[in-house]
Amino acid sequence: MASSAFNTGGSLPRRQFINRVMGALLCLSAAVALTPLLLVIGFILANGISGINLDLLTKLPKPVGELGGGMGNAFLGTAILIALASLFGVPIGVLAGIYLSEFGNTGFARILRFLTDVLTGVPSIIIGIVAYTLVVVPTHSFSAVAGGVALAIIMIPVVTRTTEEALRRVPNALREASLGLGVHEWKTMMYIVLPAGLGGIVTGVMLAIARISGETAPLLFTAFGSRFWQDGLGNPIAAVPLQVYKYALAPYKDWHDQAWAAAFILMMLILILNVGVRVVTRSGFQKIR
Amino acid sequence: MDITLTTLQAVAVEEREETVTRVSKGLVVEKLGAYYGNFLAVADVDMTIRPNKVTAIIGPSGCGKSTFIRCLNRLHEVVRDARVVGKVMLDDEDLYDPRMDPVAVRRSIGMVFQRPNPFPTMSIYDNVASGLRLNGVRNRGLIAEKVELSLRQAALWDEVKDKLKKPALALSGGQQQRLCIARTIAVDPSVVLMDEPCSALDPISTLKIEDLIAELKQELTIVIVTHNMQQAARVSDYTAFFLGNEKVGAGELIEYGPTRAIFTNPADPRTENYITGRFG
Ligand SMILES: Nc1ncnc2c1ncn2[C@@H]1O[C@H](COP(=O)(O)OP(=O)(O)O)[C@@H](O)[C@H]1O
Ligand SMILES: [Mg+2]
């Protein structure tokens, strides 16, 4: 009687063996998946670390053939581009996310959600072309604004979907508590639901920023790049990925070194953003609980 | 055994000195039905809820008690595809009149939910102040006064007066529920609906809330859903017994009357079966 209660079929040693083999396989797969990431980080670290200096972050590029200089304008440019993209993209994305979470079952919402998902998968070079047509052609100029618009279009679907998710996770009980106090629906959204989902929304925005800060293709014919300090938002603007791209293609050793170093810094910034997201979400969840 | 016990308690409620410090409003429900999509959850309820009294709603799970009381403050209709038929009057105002603003209805008929649901991002003070602030009250002095008064009425003031700025979630479950009651009464409703307000709480917290209900009815009309027959007998003046229809499933009002009558001398055998713990 007692032994039959524990009999689950098959012999114990056999199952333990299979268990071990499967465990080892899983470990191996995880290692294989991780290898490229480690290789990238290791490679960039090895090549980039020596080129890092203050000049890289603060100085303008020197004319071809002259050693030294930096790409301070590119770092500033990337910061400006991210700010512009967030300025355009975050409000639109958050509002669209609110719409999807509140009216998610209407036909229009379904179409919107589908288009958002499609937009996430559109190659970024095509988004560059769209921004080119929308901004560069009418204004007759490559510009920071055009680059910002291109990056915003990439940001919007990410922010929209994370906002929707974050707001859906806010317990319905909070909405009802607020509505039950005789608070209007939009005020309930603004002052009760949105703050409760803020952690998730901030996460989405940070992930979106991490995503766009490395984008190169959509900037090629919108921001265009520049070798000077930025002069207004209507002119071409430098960006780190663009500069890295140009320097990497050029035949000069010192440019290659600068490209590695800039790539390293960019990668670190993105890494820090991602770690930041983890920290934010962890404290966010504690708040909810 | 059980019956005699609850009977004595019901009598005790009725003999308690009834002091009314503010005359509140009553509700008249006529031919009320509630749908989720095509599913009829509550059918054909007629009921008069008396002012400054506690009315208990009892009945088995799923018979539509929550749905019914959510119709009373027009919270039912915020559920997707949910709809209400029939009529609810608050004194002489028709709550489902097309010109009636549901937001205004919910302001005068507050609600306390099964699970304590304080606003997680707000402090204790801000939770109680939230209804006033979000309804546009700006006067800080007035808000502070109202917050203290409401917390006192909810028998929570002494426990929280030194930590008003602390997060509401730092309170115990029972305290959170009293905080939710304070938050509800801070906007001066005429009626407070409570949907199993003690079912997530320990016995001590439950007793505190029951005492609170007895206090609050001096100023308010209270409708309380409860699973707990002793609780219904202890706190309520009137009791309504709901039961799901065997064929269509819709919840129906089987019997309604003074709590003592319902518990000692129910007219319907189904009521008797339910309150004595014998089903069907
Ligand atoms: N949001 C909803 N959508 C569809 N059906 C629901 C919903 N909420 C409750 N119901 C159904 O309505 C009936 C009554 O539910 P409820 O009012 O919660 O009962 P009670 O509070 O008495 O336990 C149940 O059959 C339940 O399944
Ligand atoms: Mg219920």
XYZ file of C-alpha atoms and ligand atoms in Angstrom:
597
model
C 0.000 0.000 0.000
C 2.553 2.545 1.156
C 4.922 1.898 -1.737
C 2.153 2.228 -4.326
C 1.347 5.701 -3.009
C 4.838 6.855 -4.015
C 4.995 4.982 -7.265
C 4.811 7.501 -10.095
C 5.934 5.118 -12.836
C 9.468 4.649 -14.208
C 12.518 3.949 -12.122
C 13.944 6.598 -9.884
C 17.610 6.425 -11.072
C 16.453 6.741 -14.683
C 14.412 9.834 -13.943
C 17.226 11.382 -11.963
C 19.561 10.796 -14.896
C 17.166 12.432 -17.378
C 16.757 15.272 -14.975
C 20.481 15.883 -14.900
C 20.886 15.672 -18.667
C 18.054 18.140 -19.256
C 19.471 20.493 -16.640
C 22.854 20.441 -18.348
C 21.259 21.110 -21.733
C 19.403 24.120 -20.378
C 22.592 25.474 -18.873
C 24.392 25.061 -22.157
C 21.674 26.842 -24.118
C 21.711 29.736 -21.683
C 25.479 29.972 -22.037
C 25.258 29.960 -25.848
C 22.618 32.679 -25.720
C 24.746 34.802 -23.423
C 27.962 34.433 -25.427
C 27.275 37.094 -28.067
C 26.364 39.618 -25.374
C 29.549 38.917 -23.446
C 31.590 39.009 -26.662
C 30.149 42.394 -27.616
C 30.785 43.852 -24.202
C 34.252 42.358 -24.012
C 35.198 43.503 -27.510
C 34.020 47.055 -27.017
C 35.616 47.186 -23.606
C 38.970 45.952 -24.912
C 39.034 48.335 -27.870
C 37.274 51.291 -26.350
C 38.628 51.709 -22.876
C 41.991 53.112 -23.965
C 40.403 55.850 -26.049
C 38.290 57.267 -23.259
C 39.336 60.683 -22.081
C 37.763 63.975 -21.192
C 38.490 65.405 -24.641
C 36.253 62.792 -26.199
C 33.305 64.134 -24.245
C 34.117 67.843 -24.396
C 36.031 68.652 -27.577
C 34.934 69.106 -31.180
C 36.309 66.825 -33.881
C 39.611 67.996 -35.385
C 39.954 68.391 -39.166
C 40.981 65.240 -41.004
C 44.625 64.422 -40.469
C 44.992 66.283 -37.173
C 45.215 64.072 -34.123
C 43.226 64.650 -30.932
C 39.877 66.321 -30.557
C 36.724 64.523 -29.515
C 33.045 64.216 -30.221
C 31.511 66.338 -27.495
C 29.094 67.726 -30.052
C 27.841 64.205 -30.765
C 27.150 63.457 -27.111
C 25.371 66.776 -26.746
C 23.524 66.057 -29.983
C 22.343 62.659 -28.783
C 21.134 64.266 -25.566
C 19.214 66.903 -27.558
C 17.764 64.280 -29.889
C 16.605 62.134 -26.967
C 15.063 65.178 -25.302
C 13.234 66.137 -28.504
C 12.076 62.580 -29.142
C 10.784 62.306 -25.575
C 9.076 65.672 -25.874
C 7.160 64.471 -28.931
C 6.917 60.783 -28.151
C 6.185 60.480 -24.440
C 2.957 62.517 -24.297
C 1.582 60.844 -27.417
C 2.610 57.384 -26.245
C 1.245 57.861 -22.734
C -2.060 59.267 -23.976
C -2.415 56.447 -26.486
C -1.619 53.963 -23.704
C -4.298 55.521 -21.493
C -6.740 55.272 -24.360
C -5.948 51.608 -24.962
C -6.240 50.705 -21.290
C -9.546 52.531 -20.855
C -11.269 51.877 -24.173
C -9.338 48.771 -25.172
C -12.374 46.867 -26.424
C -13.628 49.273 -29.062
C -12.922 48.585 -32.706
C -10.771 51.664 -33.032
C -8.668 50.582 -30.055
C -8.100 47.188 -31.633
C -6.919 48.805 -34.846
C -4.707 51.175 -32.878
C -3.170 48.305 -30.922
C -2.528 46.351 -34.099
C -0.890 49.353 -35.793
C 1.235 49.951 -32.709
C 2.505 46.405 -32.885
C 3.202 46.778 -36.586
C 5.050 50.025 -35.952
C 7.277 48.250 -33.423
C 8.434 45.929 -36.181
C 8.971 48.487 -38.951
C 12.681 48.724 -39.877
C 14.056 51.940 -38.469
C 15.504 53.042 -41.811
C 11.941 53.247 -43.106
C 10.969 55.393 -40.171
C 13.885 57.616 -41.169
C 12.413 57.928 -44.644
C 9.031 58.838 -43.192
C 10.557 61.554 -41.009
C 12.531 62.744 -44.021
C 9.323 63.101 -46.017
C 7.424 64.669 -43.133
C 10.010 67.155 -41.916
C 13.122 67.414 -44.052
C 11.358 67.806 -47.404
C 8.932 70.566 -46.329
C 11.581 72.496 -44.370
C 14.329 71.973 -46.970
C 16.812 71.111 -44.270
C 18.185 68.220 -42.258
C 17.583 69.138 -38.672
C 17.522 68.188 -35.024
C 13.742 68.347 -35.182
C 13.649 65.850 -38.051
C 15.900 63.480 -36.077
C 13.740 63.955 -32.996
C 10.601 63.138 -34.971
C 12.165 59.978 -36.397
C 13.209 58.789 -32.931
C 9.824 59.754 -31.476
C 8.088 57.514 -34.003
C 10.241 54.646 -32.786
C 9.513 55.528 -29.167
C 5.756 55.853 -29.415
C 4.779 52.186 -29.758
C 7.072 51.150 -26.912
C 5.711 53.816 -24.587
C 2.130 53.132 -25.669
C 2.219 49.439 -24.950
C 4.105 49.695 -21.655
C 1.726 52.424 -20.486
C -1.262 50.287 -21.417
C 0.203 47.322 -19.559
C 1.088 49.404 -16.513
C -2.398 50.913 -16.287
C -4.098 47.572 -16.756
C -2.138 46.228 -13.826
C -3.554 48.944 -11.558
C -6.230 47.131 -9.530
C -9.784 47.926 -10.542
C -10.534 48.397 -6.847
C -8.670 51.702 -6.922
C -10.702 53.013 -9.838
C -13.896 52.006 -8.123
C -12.803 53.511 -4.813
C -12.289 56.808 -6.561
C -15.441 56.652 -8.674
C -17.320 55.693 -5.513
C -16.212 58.969 -3.936
C -17.946 60.839 -6.720
C -14.746 61.670 -8.564
C -14.995 62.173 -12.317
C -13.561 59.513 -14.606
C -10.810 61.703 -16.028
C -9.764 62.896 -12.570
C -9.719 59.291 -11.413
C -7.397 58.539 -14.305
C -5.130 61.540 -13.716
C -4.853 61.460 -9.942
C -5.454 57.847 -8.942
C -4.756 55.403 -11.759
C -1.856 57.197 -13.444
C 0.170 57.696 -10.227
C -0.411 54.045 -9.289
C 0.919 52.948 -12.684
C 3.700 55.518 -12.852
C 6.479 53.017 -12.112
C 5.531 50.999 -15.175
C 5.232 54.058 -17.372
C 8.638 55.369 -16.319
C 10.030 51.925 -17.100
C 8.557 52.075 -20.576
C 9.977 55.520 -21.226
C 13.429 54.509 -20.024
C 13.409 51.372 -22.157
C 12.317 53.443 -25.136
C 15.147 55.899 -24.519
C 17.591 53.025 -24.258
C 16.285 51.766 -27.550
C 16.543 55.054 -29.473
C 19.838 56.244 -28.070
C 21.639 53.669 -30.201
C 19.592 54.157 -33.378
C 21.657 55.111 -36.401
C 19.681 54.412 -39.542
C 16.756 56.798 -38.962
C 19.206 59.626 -38.279
C 21.157 59.245 -41.530
C 18.923 61.516 -43.540
C 17.136 63.395 -40.773
C 19.682 64.533 -38.186
C 22.399 63.992 -40.787
C 25.330 64.646 -38.443
C 27.575 67.606 -37.951
C 31.147 68.393 -36.952
C 30.276 71.523 -35.008
C 28.511 72.534 -31.835
C 24.778 72.615 -32.318
C 23.305 75.822 -33.661
C 19.546 75.769 -33.207
C 17.108 72.939 -33.727
C 16.596 73.695 -37.434
C 20.104 72.649 -38.440
C 21.727 69.258 -38.889
C 22.823 67.764 -35.615
C 25.502 65.292 -34.566
C 24.679 62.052 -32.761
C 26.949 59.451 -31.210
C 25.813 56.459 -33.291
C 26.106 58.493 -36.501
C 29.567 59.645 -35.578
C 30.619 56.115 -34.677
C 29.285 54.905 -37.997
C 31.185 57.536 -39.971
C 34.412 57.111 -38.031
C 34.302 53.343 -38.306
C 34.069 53.575 -42.098
C 36.898 56.080 -42.376
C 40.448 54.858 -42.969
C 42.032 56.653 -40.001
C 43.326 54.784 -36.947
C 42.641 57.592 -34.469
C 39.056 57.862 -35.707
C 38.620 54.131 -35.146
C 39.892 54.553 -31.596
C 37.454 57.366 -30.964
C 34.600 55.316 -32.453
C 35.380 52.399 -30.111
C 35.558 54.677 -27.112
C 32.291 56.427 -27.999
C 30.606 53.082 -28.614
C 31.785 51.952 -25.202
C 30.358 55.016 -23.483
C 27.070 54.696 -25.367
C 26.819 51.064 -24.399
C 27.473 51.871 -20.758
C 24.772 54.547 -20.809
C 22.261 52.081 -22.231
C 23.301 49.492 -19.676
C 22.864 51.999 -16.861
C 19.425 52.898 -18.197
C 18.415 49.250 -18.186
C 19.709 48.709 -14.681
C 17.914 51.901 -13.666
C 14.703 50.414 -15.034
C 15.159 47.392 -12.800
C 15.674 49.553 -9.737
C 12.642 51.695 -10.556
C 10.358 48.736 -11.147
C 11.441 47.030 -7.979
C 10.658 50.049 -5.811
C 7.482 50.587 -7.838
C 6.184 47.143 -6.990
C 6.947 47.621 -3.328
C 4.833 50.738 -3.415
C 1.878 48.920 -4.891
C 2.081 46.145 -2.331
C -29.131 27.164 19.752
C -27.937 29.537 17.039
C -31.383 30.865 16.453
C -32.015 31.823 20.070
C -28.645 33.526 20.237
C -29.206 35.629 17.162
C -32.723 36.386 18.269
C -31.517 37.869 21.520
C -28.984 39.964 19.669
C -31.557 41.174 17.183
C -33.781 42.234 20.027
C -30.856 43.989 21.626
C -30.362 46.046 18.481
C -33.951 47.139 18.430
C -34.005 48.102 22.071
C -30.840 50.138 21.794
C -31.432 53.856 22.273
C -31.902 55.285 18.776
C -30.475 58.774 18.560
C -30.457 60.511 15.230
C -28.127 63.481 14.994
C -28.779 64.184 11.346
C -31.786 63.074 9.406
C -30.537 61.188 6.385
C -32.174 60.019 3.189
C -33.823 56.751 2.261
C -33.853 54.787 -0.971
C -36.810 53.429 -2.870
C -36.014 50.679 -5.360
C -38.604 49.755 -7.973
C -38.488 46.852 -10.422
C -34.705 46.964 -10.423
C -32.849 44.602 -12.730
C -29.133 44.431 -13.485
C -27.455 42.912 -16.513
C -23.899 41.956 -17.448
C -24.232 41.915 -21.218
C -27.159 39.573 -21.777
C -26.820 37.885 -18.402
C -29.474 38.981 -15.943
C -27.735 39.032 -12.542
C -30.452 40.687 -10.453
C -34.147 40.645 -11.319
C -37.137 42.665 -10.348
C -36.253 43.999 -6.908
C -38.682 46.249 -5.048
C -37.412 47.545 -1.754
C -37.649 50.573 0.500
C -34.477 51.333 2.422
C -35.226 53.472 5.437
C -33.206 56.517 6.450
C -30.886 56.354 9.465
C -31.251 52.600 9.585
C -28.879 49.752 8.828
C -30.188 47.423 6.170
C -28.404 44.093 5.778
C -28.369 42.159 2.533
C -27.803 38.449 3.026
C -27.799 35.496 0.692
C -25.503 32.829 -0.744
C -22.481 33.677 -2.919
C -23.260 34.705 -6.453
C -26.900 35.621 -5.800
C -26.275 39.207 -6.870
C -25.824 41.049 -3.566
C -22.806 43.019 -4.777
C -24.408 43.682 -8.104
C -27.551 44.942 -6.386
C -25.869 47.447 -4.095
C -23.641 48.663 -6.916
C -26.834 49.614 -8.727
C -27.761 51.860 -5.817
C -24.918 54.308 -6.461
C -24.673 53.767 -10.206
C -21.357 51.979 -9.934
C -22.750 48.949 -11.744
C -22.712 50.774 -15.039
C -18.935 51.351 -14.999
C -18.503 47.645 -15.715
C -18.217 47.069 -19.438
C -21.558 46.198 -21.072
C -23.334 46.324 -17.730
C -26.779 47.869 -17.616
C -29.562 48.602 -15.175
C -33.326 48.620 -15.629
C -35.931 49.905 -13.206
C -35.834 52.779 -10.826
C -33.969 53.952 -7.740
C -35.100 57.027 -5.822
C -33.014 58.828 -3.188
C -35.824 60.526 -1.276
C -37.537 62.218 -4.204
C -34.668 62.246 -6.692
C -34.680 59.675 -9.479
C -31.087 58.420 -9.637
C -31.497 56.965 -13.110
C -33.107 60.040 -14.590
C -31.256 60.736 -17.857
C -30.435 64.221 -16.605
C -28.905 62.865 -13.423
C -25.101 62.927 -13.274
C -23.809 59.536 -12.043
C -20.847 61.326 -10.482
C -23.225 63.359 -8.302
C -25.087 60.183 -7.347
C -21.857 58.545 -6.174
C -20.989 61.624 -4.179
C -24.147 61.320 -2.108
C -24.073 57.519 -1.960
C -20.643 56.316 -0.906
C -19.241 52.829 -0.972
C -16.925 50.689 1.132
C -15.585 47.579 -0.562
C -14.813 44.043 0.470
C -11.059 44.407 0.395
C -9.678 47.567 1.959
C -8.569 49.699 -0.997
C -6.774 52.809 0.221
C -4.969 54.740 -2.502
C -1.490 53.180 -2.399
C 0.449 56.253 -3.471
C -1.122 58.491 -0.820
C -0.561 59.136 2.864
C -3.228 58.460 5.493
C -4.174 62.127 5.514
C -4.285 62.407 1.727
C -6.488 59.342 1.476
C -9.152 60.923 3.641
C -8.721 64.284 1.927
C -8.782 62.787 -1.559
C -12.536 62.905 -2.092
C -12.741 66.552 -1.117
C -9.663 67.576 -3.081
C -10.624 65.713 -6.224
C -14.049 67.272 -5.992
C -12.459 70.698 -6.061
C -12.317 71.755 -2.402
C -9.267 74.017 -2.009
C -9.673 75.411 1.494
C -6.901 73.713 3.512
C -8.393 74.554 6.883
C -11.706 73.068 5.865
C -10.020 69.927 4.557
C -7.972 69.506 7.731
C -11.101 69.849 9.852
C -13.002 67.367 7.755
C -10.131 64.854 7.777
C -9.925 64.934 11.571
C -13.682 64.694 11.988
C -13.959 61.781 9.571
C -11.085 59.911 11.188
C -12.695 60.445 14.588
C -16.026 59.205 13.297
C -14.280 56.174 11.852
C -12.728 55.541 15.282
C -9.263 55.767 13.784
C -8.074 59.191 14.878
C -6.293 58.135 18.045
C -4.419 55.413 16.238
C -3.177 57.560 13.374
C -3.047 61.156 14.611
C 0.732 61.010 15.013
C 1.420 59.467 11.636
C -0.941 61.191 9.251
C 1.841 61.630 6.707
C 2.720 57.930 6.696
C 1.672 55.831 3.711
C -1.812 54.385 4.056
C -0.504 50.942 3.220
C 1.527 50.922 6.434
C -1.721 50.422 8.380
C -3.136 47.017 9.316
C -6.013 45.567 7.303
C -8.614 46.595 9.860
C -7.197 50.092 10.091
C -7.134 50.347 6.315
C -10.799 49.455 6.179
C -11.649 52.107 8.775
C -9.537 54.510 6.734
C -11.668 53.662 3.721
C -14.767 54.361 5.780
C -13.302 57.708 6.858
C -12.494 58.478 3.226
C -16.069 57.683 2.256
C -17.789 59.737 4.947
C -15.444 62.692 4.410
C -17.445 63.730 1.352
C -20.674 63.832 3.395
C -22.738 61.156 1.702
C -26.346 60.492 2.730
C -26.047 56.765 2.243
C -23.048 54.451 2.670
C -23.044 51.082 0.934
C -20.778 48.411 2.394
C -20.008 45.258 0.472
C -18.877 42.631 2.979
C -16.654 45.197 4.690
C -15.403 42.747 7.313
C -14.883 39.602 5.303
C -11.154 40.253 4.928
C -10.707 41.233 8.581
C -9.961 39.552 11.897
C -12.680 39.301 14.597
C -11.437 42.266 16.646
C -11.344 44.568 13.633
C -14.759 43.239 12.662
C -16.208 44.237 16.024
C -14.706 47.703 15.725
C -16.360 48.168 12.374
C -19.677 46.902 13.693
C -19.536 49.430 16.541
C -18.696 52.062 13.989
C -21.751 51.171 11.917
C -23.981 51.588 14.954
C -22.505 55.065 15.476
C -22.702 56.098 11.849
C -26.398 55.398 11.468
C -27.115 58.422 13.631
C -26.134 60.463 10.595
C -26.291 58.091 7.681
C -28.307 55.425 6.003
C -26.309 52.221 5.739
C -26.719 49.229 3.484
C -24.393 46.358 4.309
C -23.887 43.118 2.463
C -22.731 40.376 4.753
C -22.094 36.691 4.641
C -22.201 36.501 8.360
C -25.669 35.921 9.800
C -24.620 36.894 13.317
C -23.296 40.120 11.929
C -26.546 40.852 10.136
C -28.416 40.184 13.368
C -26.036 42.318 15.413
C -25.814 45.419 13.271
C -28.925 45.696 11.158
C -32.439 47.005 11.679
C -33.767 45.533 8.460
C -32.673 42.494 6.539
C -33.175 41.524 2.936
C -32.630 37.961 1.817
C -31.552 37.399 -1.789
C -31.420 34.083 -3.596
C -30.443 33.099 -7.117
C -33.348 31.859 -9.191
C -32.991 28.109 -9.730
C -33.879 28.269 -13.413
C -32.402 31.497 -14.791
C -29.832 32.219 -12.085
C -30.867 35.821 -11.598
C -30.767 37.027 -7.997
C -34.179 37.787 -6.516
C -35.306 39.436 -3.333
C -37.017 36.632 -1.410
C -37.875 38.358 1.799
C -37.392 41.758 3.360
C -38.397 43.066 6.748
C -37.281 44.025 10.226
C -34.233 41.998 11.163
C -35.953 40.498 14.189
C -38.841 39.230 12.119
C -36.574 37.767 9.469
C -34.485 35.948 12.038
C -37.231 34.763 14.347
C -40.202 34.326 12.134
C -39.319 34.214 8.447
C -42.290 34.064 6.122
C -40.533 32.118 3.384
C -39.200 28.606 4.049
C -36.149 29.378 1.883
C -35.222 32.220 4.215
C -35.538 29.955 7.197
C -33.417 27.300 5.540
C -30.729 29.813 4.755
C -30.487 31.466 8.152
C -30.530 28.174 9.991
C -27.772 26.916 7.746
C -29.967 24.386 5.959
C -29.861 24.960 2.233
C -32.398 24.269 -0.496
N -18.201 41.719 -14.032
C -19.065 40.703 -14.216
N -19.316 40.235 -15.455
C -20.180 39.220 -15.647
N -20.854 38.584 -14.671
C -20.650 39.002 -13.416
C -19.753 40.067 -13.118
N -19.742 40.269 -11.779
C -20.613 39.352 -11.273
N -21.144 38.602 -12.248
C -22.142 37.523 -12.068
O -23.294 38.066 -11.494
C -23.820 37.199 -10.509
C -23.943 37.922 -9.190
O -22.663 38.242 -8.726
P -22.405 39.106 -7.417
O -23.284 40.294 -7.448
O -20.961 39.349 -7.304
O -22.899 38.095 -6.282
P -22.647 38.146 -4.710
O -22.080 39.477 -4.349
O -24.005 37.907 -4.120
O -21.720 37.033 -4.369
C -22.895 35.990 -10.462
O -23.488 34.969 -11.209
C -21.643 36.474 -11.098
O -21.005 35.416 -11.788
Mg -20.203 39.964 -3.463
